[in-house]
Amino acid sequence: EPEVTQTPSHQVTQMGQEVILRCVPISNHLYFYWYRQILGQKVEFLVSFYNNEISEKSEIFDDQFSVERPDGSNFTLKIRSTKLEDSAMYFCASRGGTGANQPQHFGDGTRLSIL
Amino acid sequence: QKEVEQDPGPLSVPEGAIVSLNCTYSNSAFQYFMWYRQYSRKGPELLMYTYSSGNKEDGRFTAQVDKSSKYISLFIRDSQPSDSATYLCAMSRTGGGNKLTFGTGTQLKVEL
């Protein structure tokens, strides 16, 4: 069964450094998402991306965050200057179809640890 | 009031029991309702996906949506130790980026 893959599985970074999290969505999917889950808390929406542009973003997704689809297969989340509070699991998700009636499928996440 | 509320558990049941997991929500714009299962250090895995009110069954799992009460449920029949995980409800509205709003998750343990 096709799956969303994320790399790396664990990223340790010094505060203030830039980090790029990578995702390969399911190949025929058109909609892409990033979520994060701080330890012990619920999964929170960050951003959705369709047709090479952001379609919606949350308050968390400030100017320090950006997303890109650099080629036909990868989808990346960049955090420009990491803060301690960015430590979390980051999940990529994708869905197919042209309407809302397709569910999102998630990768296994990248655990980001900011020191 | 939180948009989506879910009992965090933990919920411990014996093998073979029927498990009932529930979420309530406040936003009447939600139209799509999902249940995900999350094992430790893994991503959410889609279990059930329903649109609007009604029931949906898939093997040992049944999802129910009652939009009039803003209440959704997941039933697990003949629960197995392998069902031990955290169960997340999630929902979305039509339009925009179709972002998912999650509950906090219910931790379930099925004991032998």
PDB file of C-alpha atoms in Angstrom:
ATOM      1  CA  GLU A   1       0.000   0.000   0.000  1.00  0.00           C
ATOM      2  CA  PRO A   2       1.378   3.461  -0.888  1.00  0.00           C
ATOM      3  CA  GLU A   3       2.580   5.460   2.072  1.00  0.00           C
ATOM      4  CA  VAL A   4       3.862   8.874   3.069  1.00  0.00           C
ATOM      5  CA  THR A   5       7.541   8.780   3.988  1.00  0.00           C
ATOM      6  CA  GLN A   6       9.369  11.322   6.118  1.00  0.00           C
ATOM      7  CA  THR A   7      13.058  11.933   6.728  1.00  0.00           C
ATOM      8  CA  PRO A   8      14.884  12.134   9.014  1.00  0.00           C
ATOM      9  CA  SER A   9      13.063  10.206  11.720  1.00  0.00           C
ATOM     10  CA  HIS A  10      14.883  12.246  14.376  1.00  0.00           C
ATOM     11  CA  GLN A  11      16.584  15.628  14.011  1.00  0.00           C
ATOM     12  CA  VAL A  12      18.594  17.288  16.762  1.00  0.00           C
ATOM     13  CA  THR A  13      19.424  20.964  16.176  1.00  0.00           C
ATOM     14  CA  GLN A  14      20.863  23.850  18.121  1.00  0.00           C
ATOM     15  CA  MET A  15      18.504  26.711  18.884  1.00  0.00           C
ATOM     16  CA  GLY A  16      18.700  29.398  16.221  1.00  0.00           C
ATOM     17  CA  GLN A  17      19.696  26.991  13.466  1.00  0.00           C
ATOM     18  CA  GLU A  18      17.688  26.314  10.344  1.00  0.00           C
ATOM     19  CA  VAL A  19      16.122  22.920   9.852  1.00  0.00           C
ATOM     20  CA  ILE A  20      14.455  21.290   6.854  1.00  0.00           C
ATOM     21  CA  LEU A  21      12.076  18.397   7.291  1.00  0.00           C
ATOM     22  CA  ARG A  22      11.389  16.283   4.251  1.00  0.00           C
ATOM     23  CA  CYS A  23       8.373  14.361   3.085  1.00  0.00           C
ATOM     24  CA  VAL A  24       7.535  12.232   0.074  1.00  0.00           C
ATOM     25  CA  PRO A  25       3.728  12.212  -0.229  1.00  0.00           C
ATOM     26  CA  ILE A  26       1.768   9.424  -1.901  1.00  0.00           C
ATOM     27  CA  SER A  27       2.534   9.739  -5.595  1.00  0.00           C
ATOM     28  CA  ASN A  28      -0.853  10.661  -7.093  1.00  0.00           C
ATOM     29  CA  HIS A  29      -1.912  12.905  -4.236  1.00  0.00           C
ATOM     30  CA  LEU A  30      -2.460  16.608  -4.812  1.00  0.00           C
ATOM     31  CA  TYR A  31      -2.980  18.077  -1.362  1.00  0.00           C
ATOM     32  CA  PHE A  32      -0.208  18.233   1.219  1.00  0.00           C
ATOM     33  CA  TYR A  33      -0.162  19.099   4.879  1.00  0.00           C
ATOM     34  CA  TRP A  34       2.113  19.585   7.855  1.00  0.00           C
ATOM     35  CA  TYR A  35       0.992  19.005  11.427  1.00  0.00           C
ATOM     36  CA  ARG A  36       2.892  18.980  14.664  1.00  0.00           C
ATOM     37  CA  GLN A  37       2.397  17.227  17.995  1.00  0.00           C
ATOM     38  CA  ILE A  38       4.141  18.536  21.070  1.00  0.00           C
ATOM     39  CA  LEU A  39       4.793  15.747  23.581  1.00  0.00           C
ATOM     40  CA  GLY A  40       1.619  14.945  25.495  1.00  0.00           C
ATOM     41  CA  GLN A  41      -0.533  17.312  23.444  1.00  0.00           C
ATOM     42  CA  LYS A  42      -2.893  16.947  20.511  1.00  0.00           C
ATOM     43  CA  VAL A  43      -1.965  16.954  16.845  1.00  0.00           C
ATOM     44  CA  GLU A  44      -2.138  20.547  15.531  1.00  0.00           C
ATOM     45  CA  PHE A  45      -2.517  21.774  11.975  1.00  0.00           C
ATOM     46  CA  LEU A  46       0.288  23.936  10.583  1.00  0.00           C
ATOM     47  CA  VAL A  47      -0.271  24.403   6.865  1.00  0.00           C
ATOM     48  CA  SER A  48      -1.974  23.007   3.778  1.00  0.00           C
ATOM     49  CA  PHE A  49      -0.560  23.227   0.262  1.00  0.00           C
ATOM     50  CA  TYR A  50      -2.180  22.734  -3.120  1.00  0.00           C
ATOM     51  CA  ASN A  51      -1.236  23.662  -6.659  1.00  0.00           C
ATOM     52  CA  ASN A  52       2.114  25.060  -5.515  1.00  0.00           C
ATOM     53  CA  GLU A  53       0.715  27.467  -3.008  1.00  0.00           C
ATOM     54  CA  ILE A  54      -0.402  27.595   0.593  1.00  0.00           C
ATOM     55  CA  SER A  55      -4.169  27.175   0.849  1.00  0.00           C
ATOM     56  CA  GLU A  56      -4.461  27.611   4.614  1.00  0.00           C
ATOM     57  CA  LYS A  57      -2.119  28.132   7.554  1.00  0.00           C
ATOM     58  CA  SER A  58      -2.508  28.283  11.310  1.00  0.00           C
ATOM     59  CA  GLU A  59      -1.345  30.932  13.762  1.00  0.00           C
ATOM     60  CA  ILE A  60       1.604  28.675  14.592  1.00  0.00           C
ATOM     61  CA  PHE A  61       2.868  28.937  11.006  1.00  0.00           C
ATOM     62  CA  ASP A  62       4.560  32.322  11.310  1.00  0.00           C
ATOM     63  CA  ASP A  63       7.320  33.918   9.245  1.00  0.00           C
ATOM     64  CA  GLN A  64       9.872  31.448  10.593  1.00  0.00           C
ATOM     65  CA  PHE A  65       8.131  28.620   8.735  1.00  0.00           C
ATOM     66  CA  SER A  66       7.987  27.955   5.031  1.00  0.00           C
ATOM     67  CA  VAL A  67       6.981  25.067   2.788  1.00  0.00           C
ATOM     68  CA  GLU A  68       8.115  24.089  -0.646  1.00  0.00           C
ATOM     69  CA  ARG A  69       7.540  21.435  -3.252  1.00  0.00           C
ATOM     70  CA  PRO A  70      10.941  21.596  -4.931  1.00  0.00           C
ATOM     71  CA  ASP A  71      10.244  18.806  -7.407  1.00  0.00           C
ATOM     72  CA  GLY A  72       7.498  16.383  -8.354  1.00  0.00           C
ATOM     73  CA  SER A  73       7.930  14.140  -5.341  1.00  0.00           C
ATOM     74  CA  ASN A  74       9.203  16.029  -2.289  1.00  0.00           C
ATOM     75  CA  PHE A  75       7.419  18.373   0.098  1.00  0.00           C
ATOM     76  CA  THR A  76       9.507  20.201   2.683  1.00  0.00           C
ATOM     77  CA  LEU A  77       8.968  22.222   5.837  1.00  0.00           C
ATOM     78  CA  LYS A  78      11.684  24.719   6.738  1.00  0.00           C
ATOM     79  CA  ILE A  79      12.068  26.411  10.087  1.00  0.00           C
ATOM     80  CA  ARG A  80      14.433  29.338   9.672  1.00  0.00           C
ATOM     81  CA  SER A  81      15.599  30.018  13.222  1.00  0.00           C
ATOM     82  CA  THR A  82      14.519  27.271  15.575  1.00  0.00           C
ATOM     83  CA  LYS A  83      13.309  27.921  19.112  1.00  0.00           C
ATOM     84  CA  LEU A  84      13.120  25.567  22.064  1.00  0.00           C
ATOM     85  CA  GLU A  85       9.342  25.486  21.728  1.00  0.00           C
ATOM     86  CA  ASP A  86       9.650  24.080  18.191  1.00  0.00           C
ATOM     87  CA  SER A  87      10.584  20.738  19.733  1.00  0.00           C
ATOM     88  CA  ALA A  88       7.813  18.359  18.643  1.00  0.00           C
ATOM     89  CA  MET A  89       6.866  15.552  16.288  1.00  0.00           C
ATOM     90  CA  TYR A  90       6.185  16.917  12.825  1.00  0.00           C
ATOM     91  CA  PHE A  91       3.849  14.922  10.618  1.00  0.00           C
ATOM     92  CA  CYS A  92       3.380  15.247   6.889  1.00  0.00           C
ATOM     93  CA  ALA A  93       0.078  14.170   5.346  1.00  0.00           C
ATOM     94  CA  SER A  94      -1.326  13.988   1.849  1.00  0.00           C
ATOM     95  CA  ARG A  95      -4.634  13.294   0.186  1.00  0.00           C
ATOM     96  CA  GLY A  96      -5.871  12.726  -3.301  1.00  0.00           C
ATOM     97  CA  GLY A  97      -8.972  13.804  -5.172  1.00  0.00           C
ATOM     98  CA  THR A  98     -10.372  17.161  -6.131  1.00  0.00           C
ATOM     99  CA  GLY A  99     -12.927  17.438  -3.350  1.00  0.00           C
ATOM    100  CA  ALA A 100     -12.922  17.202   0.398  1.00  0.00           C
ATOM    101  CA  ASN A 101     -14.097  13.613   0.290  1.00  0.00           C
ATOM    102  CA  GLN A 102     -10.672  12.015   0.392  1.00  0.00           C
ATOM    103  CA  PRO A 103      -9.032  11.317   3.744  1.00  0.00           C
ATOM    104  CA  GLN A 104      -5.549  12.418   4.704  1.00  0.00           C
ATOM    105  CA  HIS A 105      -2.806   9.833   5.121  1.00  0.00           C
ATOM    106  CA  PHE A 106       0.077  10.497   7.482  1.00  0.00           C
ATOM    107  CA  GLY A 107       3.747   9.658   7.605  1.00  0.00           C
ATOM    108  CA  ASP A 108       5.462   8.418  10.753  1.00  0.00           C
ATOM    109  CA  GLY A 109       6.838  11.837  11.530  1.00  0.00           C
ATOM    110  CA  THR A 110      10.117  13.545  12.291  1.00  0.00           C
ATOM    111  CA  ARG A 111      10.969  14.063  15.935  1.00  0.00           C
ATOM    112  CA  LEU A 112      12.594  17.486  16.165  1.00  0.00           C
ATOM    113  CA  SER A 113      14.648  18.187  19.270  1.00  0.00           C
ATOM    114  CA  ILE A 114      15.943  21.730  19.790  1.00  0.00           C
ATOM    115  CA  LEU A 115      18.825  22.090  22.226  1.00  0.00           C
TER     116      LEU A 115
ATOM    117  CA  GLN B   1     -14.996  25.562  24.920  1.00  0.00           C
ATOM    118  CA  LYS B   2     -12.578  23.414  22.932  1.00  0.00           C
ATOM    119  CA  GLU B   3     -13.534  22.715  19.331  1.00  0.00           C
ATOM    120  CA  VAL B   4     -13.098  18.957  19.808  1.00  0.00           C
ATOM    121  CA  GLU B   5     -13.196  17.194  23.159  1.00  0.00           C
ATOM    122  CA  GLN B   6     -12.091  13.640  23.758  1.00  0.00           C
ATOM    123  CA  ASP B   7     -11.644  11.656  26.957  1.00  0.00           C
ATOM    124  CA  PRO B   8      -7.890  11.126  27.332  1.00  0.00           C
ATOM    125  CA  GLY B   9      -8.275   7.858  29.220  1.00  0.00           C
ATOM    126  CA  PRO B  10      -6.359   5.722  29.806  1.00  0.00           C
ATOM    127  CA  LEU B  11      -8.962   3.068  29.144  1.00  0.00           C
ATOM    128  CA  SER B  12      -8.127  -0.511  30.087  1.00  0.00           C
ATOM    129  CA  VAL B  13     -10.320  -3.421  28.948  1.00  0.00           C
ATOM    130  CA  PRO B  14      -9.994  -7.212  28.859  1.00  0.00           C
ATOM    131  CA  GLU B  15      -9.428  -8.979  25.550  1.00  0.00           C
ATOM    132  CA  GLY B  16     -12.694  -9.606  23.734  1.00  0.00           C
ATOM    133  CA  ALA B  17     -14.499  -6.611  25.235  1.00  0.00           C
ATOM    134  CA  ILE B  18     -16.449  -4.066  23.230  1.00  0.00           C
ATOM    135  CA  VAL B  19     -14.749  -0.683  23.374  1.00  0.00           C
ATOM    136  CA  SER B  20     -16.562   2.623  22.957  1.00  0.00           C
ATOM    137  CA  LEU B  21     -14.567   5.764  22.202  1.00  0.00           C
ATOM    138  CA  ASN B  22     -16.217   9.152  21.879  1.00  0.00           C
ATOM    139  CA  CYS B  23     -15.670  12.754  20.861  1.00  0.00           C
ATOM    140  CA  THR B  24     -17.839  15.825  21.064  1.00  0.00           C
ATOM    141  CA  TYR B  25     -17.373  18.959  19.044  1.00  0.00           C
ATOM    142  CA  SER B  26     -18.692  22.494  18.981  1.00  0.00           C
ATOM    143  CA  ASN B  27     -18.232  23.620  15.360  1.00  0.00           C
ATOM    144  CA  SER B  28     -21.354  22.794  13.349  1.00  0.00           C
ATOM    145  CA  ALA B  29     -19.400  23.378  10.111  1.00  0.00           C
ATOM    146  CA  PHE B  30     -17.587  20.050  10.512  1.00  0.00           C
ATOM    147  CA  GLN B  31     -18.784  17.637   7.831  1.00  0.00           C
ATOM    148  CA  TYR B  32     -16.079  14.967   7.647  1.00  0.00           C
ATOM    149  CA  PHE B  33     -15.210  12.760  10.591  1.00  0.00           C
ATOM    150  CA  MET B  34     -12.264  10.441  11.001  1.00  0.00           C
ATOM    151  CA  TRP B  35     -10.781   8.049  13.482  1.00  0.00           C
ATOM    152  CA  TYR B  36      -7.050   7.472  13.482  1.00  0.00           C
ATOM    153  CA  ARG B  37      -5.028   4.970  15.466  1.00  0.00           C
ATOM    154  CA  GLN B  38      -1.590   5.999  16.674  1.00  0.00           C
ATOM    155  CA  TYR B  39       0.963   3.570  18.029  1.00  0.00           C
ATOM    156  CA  SER B  40       3.853   4.886  20.084  1.00  0.00           C
ATOM    157  CA  ARG B  41       6.377   6.829  17.958  1.00  0.00           C
ATOM    158  CA  LYS B  42       4.303   6.324  14.809  1.00  0.00           C
ATOM    159  CA  GLY B  43       2.082   8.559  12.721  1.00  0.00           C
ATOM    160  CA  PRO B  44      -1.720   8.536  12.807  1.00  0.00           C
ATOM    161  CA  GLU B  45      -3.115   5.615  10.811  1.00  0.00           C
ATOM    162  CA  LEU B  46      -6.552   6.084   9.255  1.00  0.00           C
ATOM    163  CA  LEU B  47      -9.169   3.674  10.585  1.00  0.00           C
ATOM    164  CA  MET B  48     -12.526   5.116   9.624  1.00  0.00           C
ATOM    165  CA  TYR B  49     -13.739   8.031   7.499  1.00  0.00           C
ATOM    166  CA  THR B  50     -17.358   9.184   7.422  1.00  0.00           C
ATOM    167  CA  TYR B  51     -19.270  12.058   5.935  1.00  0.00           C
ATOM    168  CA  SER B  52     -22.132  13.716   7.831  1.00  0.00           C
ATOM    169  CA  SER B  53     -24.419  11.666  10.097  1.00  0.00           C
ATOM    170  CA  GLY B  54     -24.821   7.915  10.115  1.00  0.00           C
ATOM    171  CA  ASN B  55     -22.992   4.659  10.738  1.00  0.00           C
ATOM    172  CA  LYS B  56     -20.134   2.986   8.955  1.00  0.00           C
ATOM    173  CA  GLU B  57     -18.815  -0.488   9.629  1.00  0.00           C
ATOM    174  CA  ASP B  58     -15.463  -2.018   8.674  1.00  0.00           C
ATOM    175  CA  GLY B  59     -14.664  -5.390  10.181  1.00  0.00           C
ATOM    176  CA  ARG B  60     -14.548  -5.062  13.957  1.00  0.00           C
ATOM    177  CA  PHE B  61     -14.843  -1.269  13.795  1.00  0.00           C
ATOM    178  CA  THR B  62     -18.026   0.814  13.636  1.00  0.00           C
ATOM    179  CA  ALA B  63     -18.064   4.584  13.424  1.00  0.00           C
ATOM    180  CA  GLN B  64     -21.147   6.600  14.316  1.00  0.00           C
ATOM    181  CA  VAL B  65     -21.807  10.274  13.718  1.00  0.00           C
ATOM    182  CA  ASP B  66     -24.672  12.198  15.282  1.00  0.00           C
ATOM    183  CA  LYS B  67     -24.469  15.738  13.937  1.00  0.00           C
ATOM    184  CA  SER B  68     -27.554  16.882  15.830  1.00  0.00           C
ATOM    185  CA  SER B  69     -25.779  16.111  19.103  1.00  0.00           C
ATOM    186  CA  LYS B  70     -22.300  16.970  17.767  1.00  0.00           C
ATOM    187  CA  TYR B  71     -21.111  13.568  18.937  1.00  0.00           C
ATOM    188  CA  ILE B  72     -19.090  10.858  17.235  1.00  0.00           C
ATOM    189  CA  SER B  73     -18.196   7.363  18.396  1.00  0.00           C
ATOM    190  CA  LEU B  74     -15.946   4.489  17.463  1.00  0.00           C
ATOM    191  CA  PHE B  75     -16.843   0.987  18.576  1.00  0.00           C
ATOM    192  CA  ILE B  76     -14.330  -1.839  18.557  1.00  0.00           C
ATOM    193  CA  ARG B  77     -15.771  -5.339  18.835  1.00  0.00           C
ATOM    194  CA  ASP B  78     -13.815  -8.353  20.090  1.00  0.00           C
ATOM    195  CA  SER B  79     -10.913  -6.143  21.129  1.00  0.00           C
ATOM    196  CA  GLN B  80      -7.406  -7.588  20.802  1.00  0.00           C
ATOM    197  CA  PRO B  81      -4.120  -6.723  22.539  1.00  0.00           C
ATOM    198  CA  SER B  82      -2.936  -5.399  19.166  1.00  0.00           C
ATOM    199  CA  ASP B  83      -5.682  -2.745  19.422  1.00  0.00           C
ATOM    200  CA  SER B  84      -3.732  -1.165  22.285  1.00  0.00           C
ATOM    201  CA  ALA B  85      -2.904   2.312  20.995  1.00  0.00           C
ATOM    202  CA  THR B  86      -4.040   5.908  21.172  1.00  0.00           C
ATOM    203  CA  TYR B  87      -7.203   6.632  19.192  1.00  0.00           C
ATOM    204  CA  LEU B  88      -7.584  10.100  17.731  1.00  0.00           C
ATOM    205  CA  CYS B  89     -10.795  11.585  16.446  1.00  0.00           C
ATOM    206  CA  ALA B  90     -10.404  14.232  13.758  1.00  0.00           C
ATOM    207  CA  MET B  91     -12.801  16.316  11.739  1.00  0.00           C
ATOM    208  CA  SER B  92     -12.833  18.871   8.974  1.00  0.00           C
ATOM    209  CA  ARG B  93     -15.164  21.259   7.243  1.00  0.00           C
ATOM    210  CA  THR B  94     -15.682  21.759   3.542  1.00  0.00           C
ATOM    211  CA  GLY B  95     -13.541  24.364   1.856  1.00  0.00           C
ATOM    212  CA  GLY B  96     -10.250  26.034   2.557  1.00  0.00           C
ATOM    213  CA  GLY B  97      -7.413  23.585   2.906  1.00  0.00           C
ATOM    214  CA  ASN B  98      -9.593  20.960   4.623  1.00  0.00           C
ATOM    215  CA  LYS B  99      -7.383  21.028   7.667  1.00  0.00           C
ATOM    216  CA  LEU B 100      -8.044  18.426  10.326  1.00  0.00           C
ATOM    217  CA  THR B 101      -8.933  19.391  13.890  1.00  0.00           C
ATOM    218  CA  PHE B 102      -7.977  16.623  16.288  1.00  0.00           C
ATOM    219  CA  GLY B 103      -9.102  15.549  19.710  1.00  0.00           C
ATOM    220  CA  THR B 104      -6.478  14.924  22.358  1.00  0.00           C
ATOM    221  CA  GLY B 105      -6.647  11.150  21.830  1.00  0.00           C
ATOM    222  CA  THR B 106      -7.801   8.288  24.060  1.00  0.00           C
ATOM    223  CA  GLN B 107      -5.170   5.817  25.200  1.00  0.00           C
ATOM    224  CA  LEU B 108      -6.528   2.266  25.052  1.00  0.00           C
ATOM    225  CA  LYS B 109      -4.986  -0.842  26.581  1.00  0.00           C
ATOM    226  CA  VAL B 110      -6.446  -4.267  25.855  1.00  0.00           C
ATOM    227  CA  GLU B 111      -5.217  -6.792  28.373  1.00  0.00           C
ATOM    228  CA  LEU B 112      -4.945 -10.557  28.025  1.00  0.00           C
TER     229      LEU B 112
END
